[in-house]
């Protein structure tokens, strides 16, 4: 199993540009989560999906952020337009339906907006 | 709603000394509890978890944690620290019910000196 795969690993973009982060969950996992990690705020849950349906997006900071999961093997997190304060490491994680198994995390995407 | 508090953002120990990382939670229903470790520039890796049953749980790399309901605590310990244990450690909680997601503490950075 290749684990949760995120791309790109690093992204540097200019303020105002659109950024798209990608995630491939573990096959058979039906829950997918997007987290953001910063020094100031730690790990914040942005949004999560169950069976490709968004369940809770209350953590999405602004309308500039959007996430989709068109099928069980792919999800995107888009920021448009990007701002310097969006600079962070964005993690994707997946799990089976039972939260008791814990989550498997990807290696993250380090986003820098200049 | 559930929450997690990690006491001490930074803990320093000598190699061979006891490691104790503190975690307290609040939850309206019995939670599932987790400890994750994050090495520099990597994703989060599951160390151990408590769901039901035995309150003392053992994880990878010699770590263990004890669920104490009366104290609402889930402290992480290791009898003898190794240099390779230097990392950031996160305590996390999830409710045992549908429609919830892992909530993380702010993290504790463990430093190990020789």
Tab-separated table of N, CA and C in Angstrom, chain B residues 20-81:
chain	number	residue	atom	x	y	z
B	20	UNK	N	7.733	11.893	29.734
B	20	UNK	CA	6.334	12.042	30.139
B	20	UNK	C	5.760	13.234	29.401
B	21	UNK	N	4.811	12.981	28.525
B	21	UNK	CA	4.126	14.037	27.797
B	21	UNK	C	2.658	14.002	28.226
B	22	UNK	N	2.169	15.159	28.634
B	22	UNK	CA	0.842	15.207	29.260
B	22	UNK	C	-0.257	15.597	28.274
B	23	UNK	N	-1.398	14.955	28.456
B	23	UNK	CA	-2.557	15.233	27.608
B	23	UNK	C	-3.818	15.108	28.455
B	24	UNK	N	-4.658	16.134	28.438
B	24	UNK	CA	-5.964	16.083	29.051
B	24	UNK	C	-7.019	16.381	27.996
B	25	UNK	N	-8.164	15.768	28.160
B	25	UNK	CA	-9.213	15.933	27.153
B	25	UNK	C	-10.513	16.320	27.847
B	26	UNK	N	-11.408	16.859	27.070
B	26	UNK	CA	-12.775	17.048	27.521
B	26	UNK	C	-13.686	16.472	26.458
B	27	UNK	N	-14.698	15.743	26.922
B	27	UNK	CA	-15.599	15.090	25.986
B	27	UNK	C	-16.901	14.772	26.693
B	28	UNK	N	-17.983	14.932	25.984
B	28	UNK	CA	-19.302	14.682	26.575
B	28	UNK	C	-19.653	13.200	26.587
B	29	UNK	N	-18.967	12.431	25.776
B	29	UNK	CA	-19.180	10.985	25.719
B	29	UNK	C	-17.813	10.308	25.720
B	30	UNK	N	-17.750	9.001	26.028
B	30	UNK	CA	-16.451	8.326	26.025
B	30	UNK	C	-15.765	8.485	24.682
B	31	UNK	N	-14.549	8.987	24.706
B	31	UNK	CA	-13.846	9.245	23.447
B	31	UNK	C	-12.897	8.126	23.068
B	32	UNK	N	-12.434	8.196	21.834
B	32	UNK	CA	-11.260	7.444	21.427
B	32	UNK	C	-10.078	8.416	21.526
B	33	UNK	N	-8.936	7.930	21.964
B	33	UNK	CA	-7.771	8.795	22.182
B	33	UNK	C	-6.565	8.265	21.436
B	34	UNK	N	-5.758	9.178	20.944
B	34	UNK	CA	-4.622	8.812	20.105
B	34	UNK	C	-3.407	9.667	20.457
B	35	UNK	N	-2.249	9.107	20.202
B	35	UNK	CA	-1.004	9.870	20.161
B	35	UNK	C	-0.372	9.656	18.782
B	36	UNK	N	0.026	10.793	18.187
B	36	UNK	CA	0.735	10.775	16.913
B	36	UNK	C	2.110	11.411	17.110
B	37	UNK	N	3.060	11.003	16.278
B	37	UNK	CA	4.391	11.600	16.274
B	37	UNK	C	4.673	12.180	14.891
B	38	UNK	N	5.334	13.328	14.886
B	38	UNK	CA	5.702	13.964	13.624
B	38	UNK	C	7.193	14.293	13.640
B	39	UNK	N	7.927	13.672	12.742
B	39	UNK	CA	9.334	13.996	12.560
B	39	UNK	C	9.451	15.156	11.575
B	40	UNK	N	10.543	15.891	11.607
B	40	UNK	CA	10.685	17.080	10.746
B	40	UNK	C	10.381	16.781	9.287
B	41	UNK	N	9.571	17.649	8.707
B	41	UNK	CA	9.214	17.586	7.287
B	41	UNK	C	8.520	16.282	6.904
B	42	UNK	N	7.827	15.689	7.847
B	42	UNK	CA	7.081	14.474	7.554
B	42	UNK	C	5.637	14.609	8.025
B	43	UNK	N	4.818	13.672	7.623
B	43	UNK	CA	3.447	13.623	8.091
B	43	UNK	C	3.362	13.037	9.487
B	44	UNK	N	2.143	12.858	9.964
B	44	UNK	CA	1.923	12.322	11.306
B	44	UNK	C	1.830	10.802	11.248
B	45	UNK	N	2.447	10.171	12.237
B	45	UNK	CA	2.455	8.713	12.316
B	45	UNK	C	1.787	8.294	13.615
B	46	UNK	N	0.891	7.325	13.538
B	46	UNK	CA	0.180	6.870	14.723
B	46	UNK	C	1.135	6.117	15.654
B	47	UNK	N	1.189	6.562	16.918
B	47	UNK	CA	2.004	5.902	17.948
B	47	UNK	C	1.199	4.835	18.663
B	48	UNK	N	0.014	5.221	19.124
B	48	UNK	CA	-0.851	4.298	19.862
B	48	UNK	C	-2.242	4.891	19.959
B	49	UNK	N	-3.188	4.040	20.390
B	49	UNK	CA	-4.569	4.504	20.496
B	49	UNK	C	-5.267	3.764	21.631
B	50	UNK	N	-6.265	4.436	22.189
B	50	UNK	CA	-7.172	3.809	23.143
B	50	UNK	C	-8.588	3.929	22.590
B	51	UNK	N	-9.267	2.790	22.511
B	51	UNK	CA	-10.671	2.810	22.108
B	51	UNK	C	-11.525	2.243	23.235
B	52	UNK	N	-11.366	0.982	23.542
B	52	UNK	CA	-12.071	0.361	24.657
B	52	UNK	C	-11.144	-0.683	25.269
B	53	UNK	N	-11.552	-1.230	26.409
B	53	UNK	CA	-10.786	-2.319	26.999
B	53	UNK	C	-9.689	-1.827	27.914
B	54	UNK	N	-8.549	-2.479	27.854
B	54	UNK	CA	-7.427	-2.188	28.741
B	54	UNK	C	-7.043	-0.721	28.665
B	55	UNK	N	-6.891	-0.108	29.826
B	55	UNK	CA	-6.638	1.336	29.855
B	55	UNK	C	-5.173	1.685	29.634
B	56	UNK	N	-4.279	0.707	29.795
B	56	UNK	CA	-2.873	0.920	29.497
B	56	UNK	C	-2.603	0.358	28.103
B	57	UNK	N	-2.230	1.228	27.204
B	57	UNK	CA	-2.012	0.783	25.833
B	57	UNK	C	-0.546	0.981	25.457
B	58	UNK	N	-0.045	0.033	24.706
B	58	UNK	CA	1.338	0.092	24.267
B	58	UNK	C	1.397	0.392	22.783
B	59	UNK	N	2.390	1.194	22.408
B	59	UNK	CA	2.522	1.567	21.019
B	59	UNK	C	3.879	1.218	20.460
B	60	UNK	N	4.200	1.890	19.374
B	60	UNK	CA	5.479	1.620	18.731
B	60	UNK	C	6.606	2.357	19.450
B	61	UNK	N	7.811	1.909	19.210
B	61	UNK	CA	9.018	2.572	19.729
B	61	UNK	C	9.083	2.626	21.251
B	62	UNK	N	8.415	1.712	21.933
B	62	UNK	CA	8.495	1.634	23.386
B	62	UNK	C	7.608	2.598	24.150
B	63	UNK	N	6.762	3.320	23.461
B	63	UNK	CA	5.863	4.256	24.126
B	63	UNK	C	4.605	3.554	24.642
B	64	UNK	N	4.047	4.091	25.700
B	64	UNK	CA	2.770	3.626	26.201
B	64	UNK	C	1.997	4.796	26.792
B	65	UNK	N	0.700	4.606	26.940
B	65	UNK	CA	-0.153	5.651	27.509
B	65	UNK	C	-1.253	4.992	28.323
B	66	UNK	N	-1.711	5.696	29.337
B	66	UNK	CA	-2.770	5.171	30.188
B	66	UNK	C	-3.967	6.097	30.168
B	67	UNK	N	-5.125	5.532	29.872
B	67	UNK	CA	-6.374	6.278	29.892
B	67	UNK	C	-6.888	6.293	31.329
B	68	UNK	N	-7.032	7.510	31.888
B	68	UNK	CA	-7.578	7.653	33.232
B	68	UNK	C	-8.828	8.507	33.134
B	69	UNK	N	-9.972	7.833	33.187
B	69	UNK	CA	-11.243	8.529	33.009
B	69	UNK	C	-11.466	9.546	34.128
B	70	UNK	N	-11.119	9.184	35.351
B	70	UNK	CA	-11.367	10.070	36.500
B	70	UNK	C	-10.565	11.361	36.386
B	71	UNK	N	-9.433	11.290	35.711
B	71	UNK	CA	-8.585	12.472	35.554
B	71	UNK	C	-8.700	13.073	34.149
B	72	UNK	N	-9.503	12.494	33.329
B	72	UNK	CA	-9.632	12.871	31.904
B	72	UNK	C	-8.261	13.081	31.289
B	73	UNK	N	-7.392	12.095	31.501
B	73	UNK	CA	-6.018	12.220	31.006
B	73	UNK	C	-5.626	11.028	30.149
B	74	UNK	N	-4.616	11.240	29.340
B	74	UNK	CA	-4.080	10.192	28.464
B	74	UNK	C	-2.605	10.535	28.241
B	75	UNK	N	-1.825	10.465	29.307
B	75	UNK	CA	-0.420	10.860	29.246
B	75	UNK	C	0.427	9.804	28.545
B	76	UNK	N	1.417	10.262	27.809
B	76	UNK	CA	2.323	9.385	27.050
B	76	UNK	C	3.633	9.239	27.811
B	77	UNK	N	4.118	8.009	27.937
B	77	UNK	CA	5.374	7.781	28.646
B	77	UNK	C	6.273	6.828	27.880
B	78	UNK	N	7.560	6.937	28.206
B	78	UNK	CA	8.562	5.992	27.720
B	78	UNK	C	9.633	5.926	28.791
B	79	UNK	N	9.989	4.729	29.245
B	79	UNK	CA	10.910	4.615	30.381
B	79	UNK	C	12.282	5.220	30.129
B	80	UNK	N	12.780	5.100	28.898
B	80	UNK	CA	14.146	5.522	28.625
B	80	UNK	C	14.205	6.193	27.251
B	81	UNK	N	14.487	7.478	27.259
B	81	UNK	CA	14.488	8.239	26.008
B	81	UNK	C	15.706	7.899	25.156
